[in-house]
Short mmCIF file of C-alpha atoms in Angstrom, two decimals:
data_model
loop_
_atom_site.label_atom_id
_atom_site.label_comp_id
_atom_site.label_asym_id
_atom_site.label_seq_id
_atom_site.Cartn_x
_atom_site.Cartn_y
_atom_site.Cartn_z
CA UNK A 50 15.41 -7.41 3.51
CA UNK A 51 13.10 -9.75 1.75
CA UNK A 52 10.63 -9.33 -1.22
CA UNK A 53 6.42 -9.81 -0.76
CA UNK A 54 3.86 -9.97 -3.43
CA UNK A 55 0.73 -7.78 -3.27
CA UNK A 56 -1.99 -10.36 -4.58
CA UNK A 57 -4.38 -8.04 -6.98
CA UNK A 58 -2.50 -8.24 -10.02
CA UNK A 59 -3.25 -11.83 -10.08
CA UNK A 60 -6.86 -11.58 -8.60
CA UNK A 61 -7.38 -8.78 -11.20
CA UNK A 62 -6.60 -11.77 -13.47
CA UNK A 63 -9.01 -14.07 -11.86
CA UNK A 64 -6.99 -15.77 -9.59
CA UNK A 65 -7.87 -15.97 -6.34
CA UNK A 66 -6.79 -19.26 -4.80
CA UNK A 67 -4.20 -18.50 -2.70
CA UNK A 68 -2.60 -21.52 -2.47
CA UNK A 69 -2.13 -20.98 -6.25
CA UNK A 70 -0.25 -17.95 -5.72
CA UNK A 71 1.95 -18.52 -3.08
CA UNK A 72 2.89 -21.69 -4.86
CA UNK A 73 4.01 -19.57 -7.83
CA UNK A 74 5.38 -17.17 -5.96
CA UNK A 75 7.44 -19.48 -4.06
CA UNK A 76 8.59 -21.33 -6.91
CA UNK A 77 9.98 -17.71 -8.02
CA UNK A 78 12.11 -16.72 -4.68
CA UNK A 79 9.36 -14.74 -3.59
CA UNK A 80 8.17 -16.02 0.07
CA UNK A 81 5.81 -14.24 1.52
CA UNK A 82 2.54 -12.25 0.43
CA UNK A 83 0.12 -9.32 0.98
CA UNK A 84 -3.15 -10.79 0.77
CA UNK A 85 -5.56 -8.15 -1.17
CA UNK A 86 -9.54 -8.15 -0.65
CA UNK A 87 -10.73 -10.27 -3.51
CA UNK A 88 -8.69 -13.67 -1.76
CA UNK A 89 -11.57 -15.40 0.17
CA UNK A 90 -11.07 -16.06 4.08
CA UNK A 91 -10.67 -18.95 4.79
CA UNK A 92 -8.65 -19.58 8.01
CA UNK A 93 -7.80 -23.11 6.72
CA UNK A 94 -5.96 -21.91 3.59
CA UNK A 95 -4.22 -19.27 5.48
CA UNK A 96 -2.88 -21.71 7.74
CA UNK A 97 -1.80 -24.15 5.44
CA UNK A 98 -0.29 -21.21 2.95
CA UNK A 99 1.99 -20.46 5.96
CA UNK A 100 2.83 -24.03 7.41
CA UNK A 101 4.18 -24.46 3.58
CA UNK A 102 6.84 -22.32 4.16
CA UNK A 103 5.04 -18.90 2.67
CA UNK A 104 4.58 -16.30 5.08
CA UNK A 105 1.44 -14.22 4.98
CA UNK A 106 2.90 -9.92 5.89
CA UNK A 107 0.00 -8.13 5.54
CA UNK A 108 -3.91 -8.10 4.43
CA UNK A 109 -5.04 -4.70 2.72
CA UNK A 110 -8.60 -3.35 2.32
CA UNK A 111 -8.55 0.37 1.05
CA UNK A 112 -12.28 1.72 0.71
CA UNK A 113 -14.16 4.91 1.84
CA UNK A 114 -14.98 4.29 5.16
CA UNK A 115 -16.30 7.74 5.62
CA UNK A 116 -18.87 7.66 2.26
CA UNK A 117 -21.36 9.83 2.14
CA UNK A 118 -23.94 6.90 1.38
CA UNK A 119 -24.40 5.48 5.25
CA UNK A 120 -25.00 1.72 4.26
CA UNK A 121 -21.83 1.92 1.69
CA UNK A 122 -19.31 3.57 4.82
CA UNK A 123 -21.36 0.77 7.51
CA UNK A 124 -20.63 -1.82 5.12
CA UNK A 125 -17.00 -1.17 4.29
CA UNK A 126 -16.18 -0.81 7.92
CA UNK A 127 -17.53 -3.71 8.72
CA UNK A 128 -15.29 -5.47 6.16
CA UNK A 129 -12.68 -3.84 7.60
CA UNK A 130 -13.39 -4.62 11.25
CA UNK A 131 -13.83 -8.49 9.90
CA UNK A 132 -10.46 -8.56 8.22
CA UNK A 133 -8.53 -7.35 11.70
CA UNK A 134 -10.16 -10.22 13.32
CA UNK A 135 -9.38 -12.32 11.03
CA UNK A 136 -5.54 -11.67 10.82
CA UNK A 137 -5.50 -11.54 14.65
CA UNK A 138 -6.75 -15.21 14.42
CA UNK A 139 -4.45 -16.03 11.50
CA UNK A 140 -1.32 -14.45 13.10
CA UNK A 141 -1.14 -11.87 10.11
CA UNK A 142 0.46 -8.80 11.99
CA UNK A 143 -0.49 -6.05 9.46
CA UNK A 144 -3.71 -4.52 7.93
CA UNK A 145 -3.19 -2.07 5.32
CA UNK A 146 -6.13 0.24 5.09
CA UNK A 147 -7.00 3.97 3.87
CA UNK A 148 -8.32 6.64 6.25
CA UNK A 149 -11.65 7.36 4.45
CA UNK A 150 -12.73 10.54 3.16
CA UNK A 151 -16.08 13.07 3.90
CA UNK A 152 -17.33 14.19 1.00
CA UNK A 153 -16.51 17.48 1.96
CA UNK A 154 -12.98 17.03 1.43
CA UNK A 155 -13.26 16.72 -2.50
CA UNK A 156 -12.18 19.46 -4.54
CA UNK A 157 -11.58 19.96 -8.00
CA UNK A 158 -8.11 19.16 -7.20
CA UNK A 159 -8.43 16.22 -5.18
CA UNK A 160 -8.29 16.18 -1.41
CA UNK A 161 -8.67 19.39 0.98
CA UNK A 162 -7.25 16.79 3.41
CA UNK A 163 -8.01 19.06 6.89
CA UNK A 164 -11.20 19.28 6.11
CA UNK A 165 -11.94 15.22 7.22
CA UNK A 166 -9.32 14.84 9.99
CA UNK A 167 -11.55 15.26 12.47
CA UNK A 168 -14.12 12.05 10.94
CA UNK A 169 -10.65 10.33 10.62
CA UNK A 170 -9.14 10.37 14.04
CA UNK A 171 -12.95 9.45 15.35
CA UNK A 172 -12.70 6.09 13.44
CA UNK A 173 -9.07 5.44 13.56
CA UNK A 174 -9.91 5.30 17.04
CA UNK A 175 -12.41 2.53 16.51
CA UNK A 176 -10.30 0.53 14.44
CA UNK A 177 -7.22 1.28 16.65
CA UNK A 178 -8.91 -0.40 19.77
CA UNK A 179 -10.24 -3.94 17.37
CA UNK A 180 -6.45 -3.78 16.53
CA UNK A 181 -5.34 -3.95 19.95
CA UNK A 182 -7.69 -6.52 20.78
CA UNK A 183 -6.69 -8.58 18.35
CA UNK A 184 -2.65 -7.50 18.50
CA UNK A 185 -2.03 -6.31 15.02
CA UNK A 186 -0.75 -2.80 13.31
CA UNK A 187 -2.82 -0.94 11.08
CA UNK A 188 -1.10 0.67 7.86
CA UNK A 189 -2.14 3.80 6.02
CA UNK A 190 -1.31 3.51 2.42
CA UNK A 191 -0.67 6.93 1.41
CA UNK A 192 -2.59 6.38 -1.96
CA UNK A 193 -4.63 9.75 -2.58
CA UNK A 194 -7.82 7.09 -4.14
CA UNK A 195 -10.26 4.95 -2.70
CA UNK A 196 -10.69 6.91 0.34
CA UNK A 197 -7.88 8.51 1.66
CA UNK A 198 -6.40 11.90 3.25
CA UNK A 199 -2.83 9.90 4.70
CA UNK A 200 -1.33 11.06 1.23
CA UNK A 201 1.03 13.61 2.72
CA UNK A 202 3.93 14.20 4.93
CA UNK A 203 2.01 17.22 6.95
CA UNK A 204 -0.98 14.93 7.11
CA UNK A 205 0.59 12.31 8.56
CA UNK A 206 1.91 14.05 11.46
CA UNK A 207 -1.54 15.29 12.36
CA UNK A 208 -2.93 12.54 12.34
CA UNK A 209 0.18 10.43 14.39
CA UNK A 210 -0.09 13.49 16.73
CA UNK A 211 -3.65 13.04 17.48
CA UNK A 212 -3.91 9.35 17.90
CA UNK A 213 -0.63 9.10 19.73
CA UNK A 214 -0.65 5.18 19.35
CA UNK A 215 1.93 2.77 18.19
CA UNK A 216 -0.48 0.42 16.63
CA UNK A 217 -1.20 2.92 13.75
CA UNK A 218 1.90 3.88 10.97
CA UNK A 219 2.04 3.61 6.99
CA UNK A 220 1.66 1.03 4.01
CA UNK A 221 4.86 3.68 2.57
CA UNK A 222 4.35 3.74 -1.42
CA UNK A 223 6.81 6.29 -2.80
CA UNK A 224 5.83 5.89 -6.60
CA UNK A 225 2.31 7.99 -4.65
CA UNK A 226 4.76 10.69 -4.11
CA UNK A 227 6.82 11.04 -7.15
CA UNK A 228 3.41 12.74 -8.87
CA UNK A 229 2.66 14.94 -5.90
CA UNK A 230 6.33 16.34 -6.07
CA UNK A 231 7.08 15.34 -2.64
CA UNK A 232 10.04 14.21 -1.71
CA UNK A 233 9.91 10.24 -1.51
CA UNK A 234 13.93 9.76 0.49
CA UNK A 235 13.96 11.75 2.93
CA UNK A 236 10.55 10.99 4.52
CA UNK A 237 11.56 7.46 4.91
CA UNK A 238 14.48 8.97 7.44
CA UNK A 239 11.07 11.69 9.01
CA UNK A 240 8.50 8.48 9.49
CA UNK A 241 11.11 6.34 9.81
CA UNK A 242 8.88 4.55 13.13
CA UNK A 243 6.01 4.30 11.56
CA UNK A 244 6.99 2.58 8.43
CA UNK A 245 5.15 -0.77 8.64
CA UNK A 246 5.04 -1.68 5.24
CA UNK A 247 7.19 -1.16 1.80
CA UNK A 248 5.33 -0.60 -1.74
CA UNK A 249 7.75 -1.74 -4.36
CA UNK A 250 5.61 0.70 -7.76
CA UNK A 251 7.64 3.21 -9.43
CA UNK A 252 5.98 6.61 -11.10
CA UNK A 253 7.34 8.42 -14.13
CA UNK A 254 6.20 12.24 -15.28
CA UNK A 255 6.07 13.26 -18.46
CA UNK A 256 7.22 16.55 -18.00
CA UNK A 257 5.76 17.54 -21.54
CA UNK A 258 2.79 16.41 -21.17
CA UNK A 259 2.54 18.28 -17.96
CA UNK A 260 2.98 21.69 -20.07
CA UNK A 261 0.66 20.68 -22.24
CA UNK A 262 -2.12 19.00 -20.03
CA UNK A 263 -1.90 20.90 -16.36
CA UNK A 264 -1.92 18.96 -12.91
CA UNK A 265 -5.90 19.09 -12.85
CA UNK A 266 -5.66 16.63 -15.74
CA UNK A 267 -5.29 13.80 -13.62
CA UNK A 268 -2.82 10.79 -14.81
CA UNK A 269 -2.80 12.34 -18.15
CA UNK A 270 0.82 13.09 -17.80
CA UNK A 271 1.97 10.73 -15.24
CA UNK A 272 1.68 6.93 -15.06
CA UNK A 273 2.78 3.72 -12.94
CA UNK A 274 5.53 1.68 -13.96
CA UNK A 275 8.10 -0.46 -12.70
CA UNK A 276 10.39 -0.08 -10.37
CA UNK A 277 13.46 0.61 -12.54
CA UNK A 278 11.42 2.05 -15.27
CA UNK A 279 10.29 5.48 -13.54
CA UNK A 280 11.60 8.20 -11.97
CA UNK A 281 12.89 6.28 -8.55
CA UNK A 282 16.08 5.36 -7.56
CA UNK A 283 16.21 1.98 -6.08
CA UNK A 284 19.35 1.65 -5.00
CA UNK A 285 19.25 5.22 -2.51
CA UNK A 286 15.27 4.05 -1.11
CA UNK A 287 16.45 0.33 -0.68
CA UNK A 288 20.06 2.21 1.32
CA UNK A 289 17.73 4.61 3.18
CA UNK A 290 15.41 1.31 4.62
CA UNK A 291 18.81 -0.29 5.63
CA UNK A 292 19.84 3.27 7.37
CA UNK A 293 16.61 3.27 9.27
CA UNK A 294 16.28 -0.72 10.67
CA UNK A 295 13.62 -1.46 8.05
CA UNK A 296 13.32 -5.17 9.04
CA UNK A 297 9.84 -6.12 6.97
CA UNK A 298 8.97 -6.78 3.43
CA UNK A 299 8.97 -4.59 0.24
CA UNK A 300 5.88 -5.57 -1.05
CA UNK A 301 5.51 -6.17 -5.36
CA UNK A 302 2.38 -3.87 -5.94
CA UNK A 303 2.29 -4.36 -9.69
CA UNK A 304 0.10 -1.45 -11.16
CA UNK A 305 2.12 -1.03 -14.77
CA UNK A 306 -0.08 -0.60 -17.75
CA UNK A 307 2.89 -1.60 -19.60
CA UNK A 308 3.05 -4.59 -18.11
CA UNK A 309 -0.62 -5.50 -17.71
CA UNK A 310 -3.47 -7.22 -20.08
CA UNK A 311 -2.58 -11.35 -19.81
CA UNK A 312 -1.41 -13.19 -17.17
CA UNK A 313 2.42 -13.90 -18.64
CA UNK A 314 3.15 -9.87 -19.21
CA UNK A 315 1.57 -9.50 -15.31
CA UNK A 316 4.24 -12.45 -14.35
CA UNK A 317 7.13 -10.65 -15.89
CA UNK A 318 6.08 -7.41 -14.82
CA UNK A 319 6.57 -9.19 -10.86
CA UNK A 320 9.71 -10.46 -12.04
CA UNK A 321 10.81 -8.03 -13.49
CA UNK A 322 10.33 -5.46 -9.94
CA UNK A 323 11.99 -8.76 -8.04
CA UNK A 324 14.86 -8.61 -9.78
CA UNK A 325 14.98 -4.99 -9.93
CA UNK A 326 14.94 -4.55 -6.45
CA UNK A 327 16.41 -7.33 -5.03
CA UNK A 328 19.76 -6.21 -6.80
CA UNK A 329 20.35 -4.09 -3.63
CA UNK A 330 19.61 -6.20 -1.03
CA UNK A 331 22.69 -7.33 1.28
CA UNK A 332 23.15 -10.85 1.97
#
């Protein structure tokens, strides 16, 4: 087991050279990255990134593929299509993406989820055949924003079921499910083959805030934090990857408001999830 580190909470900062963070990274034990949308790129700084020792897991791009406005969906597929290419040329074997989402599948709730599987599938299919061509797997991160019906366990198997290719599995983010009250261990043992990718973000509920605000108030009564500082144990999801074969990355996805603001509280809030995690790992 190794650790990765999800670039946007340094790009969020401004910093998008990516030789700049993987040589920071490095120099903290943490060798290998998930490149987020706002690093340019450039093939040449991928290439030297990796011959420096840093491997590059994964590139993410979660968007609304399926927008109602044409030119916005058109636009953020063809970012998407652009960034498969480009990790098939860089040797990057993952893209993390979102499903995208029909208007019609908003409530005031959320997600009616069945209500867009259809649209799904259709361009899942698209972007399942540029993966093939350019030999790399394509990860649903079940995050229920920026796009997304691949949120939960019932959903997933539809849409596996329907595609019925290997290429296609899930970013798995379990701090996603703590606030959805579904059960974040034993789905790693369900989807256990099509776990691509490992978000290291913990979730904690207020339970009484949630008597006093109601799930409809969104966030109000739940919140990111680190892993170690919510509701997660660490030590049973890290045991359940080693149960399964989990041989990739858990990724640093750094999202704690805590933690956030200037660049030093952002680099101890990574540190702080290495450490955290990395306790469990067997040498």
């Amino acid at each position: 087991m190794r650790m990765s580190l999800l670039t946007n909470s340094l790009s969020n900062l401004g910093i998008t050279d990516l030789k700049e963070i993987a040589a920071w990274a490095s120099a903290n034990g943490i060798n290998e990255l998930d490149v987020g949308p706002a690093i340019p790129m450039d093939q040449k700084v991928f290439e030297e990134v990796q011959e420096s020792g840093v491997r590059i897991g994964a590139m993410i791009y979660c968007r609304n593929f399926l927008a109602s406005d044409k030119a916005e969906a058109e636009e953020h597929q063809k970012n998407l299509i652009e960034r498969i290419r480009f990790a098939g040329k860089v040797h990057v074997g993952t893209v993390i993406c979102s499903t995208g989402v029909t208007d019609a599948s908003y409530t005031p709730l959320g997600l009616a989820p069945m209500k867009s599987i259809d649209a799904c599938v259709e361009l899942a299919r698209r972007m399942i055949d540029e993966a093939e061509k350019n030999d790399v797997r394509l990860a649903w991160e079940n995050c229920p924003v920026m796009g997304n019906i691949a949120v939960s366990p019932d959903v997933w198997e539809e849409l596996f079921d329907r595609l019925g290719s290997d290429r296609i599995g899930l970013c798995y983010d379990p701090s996603h499910l703590v606030w959805q009250f579904i059960d974040p261990y034993e789905n790693i043992f369900r989807f256990k083959d099509r776990i691509f990718r490992f978000h290291a973000k913990d979730t904690h509920v207020d339970m009484e805030k949630l008597k006093v605000y109601g799930v409809q108030q969104f966030m109000r009564w739940w919140q990111h934090r680190l892993p170690g500082l919510g509701d997660l144990d660490w030590n049973k999801i890290v045991d359940s990857l080693y149960q399964i074969g989990y041989d990739d990355a858990i990724v640093i996805e750094h999202e704690d408001p805590v933690w956030e603001g200037t660049l030093d509280k952002v680099k101890k809030g990574i540190l702080k999830t290495r450490d955290h995690v990395s306790q469990y790992f067997v040498e």
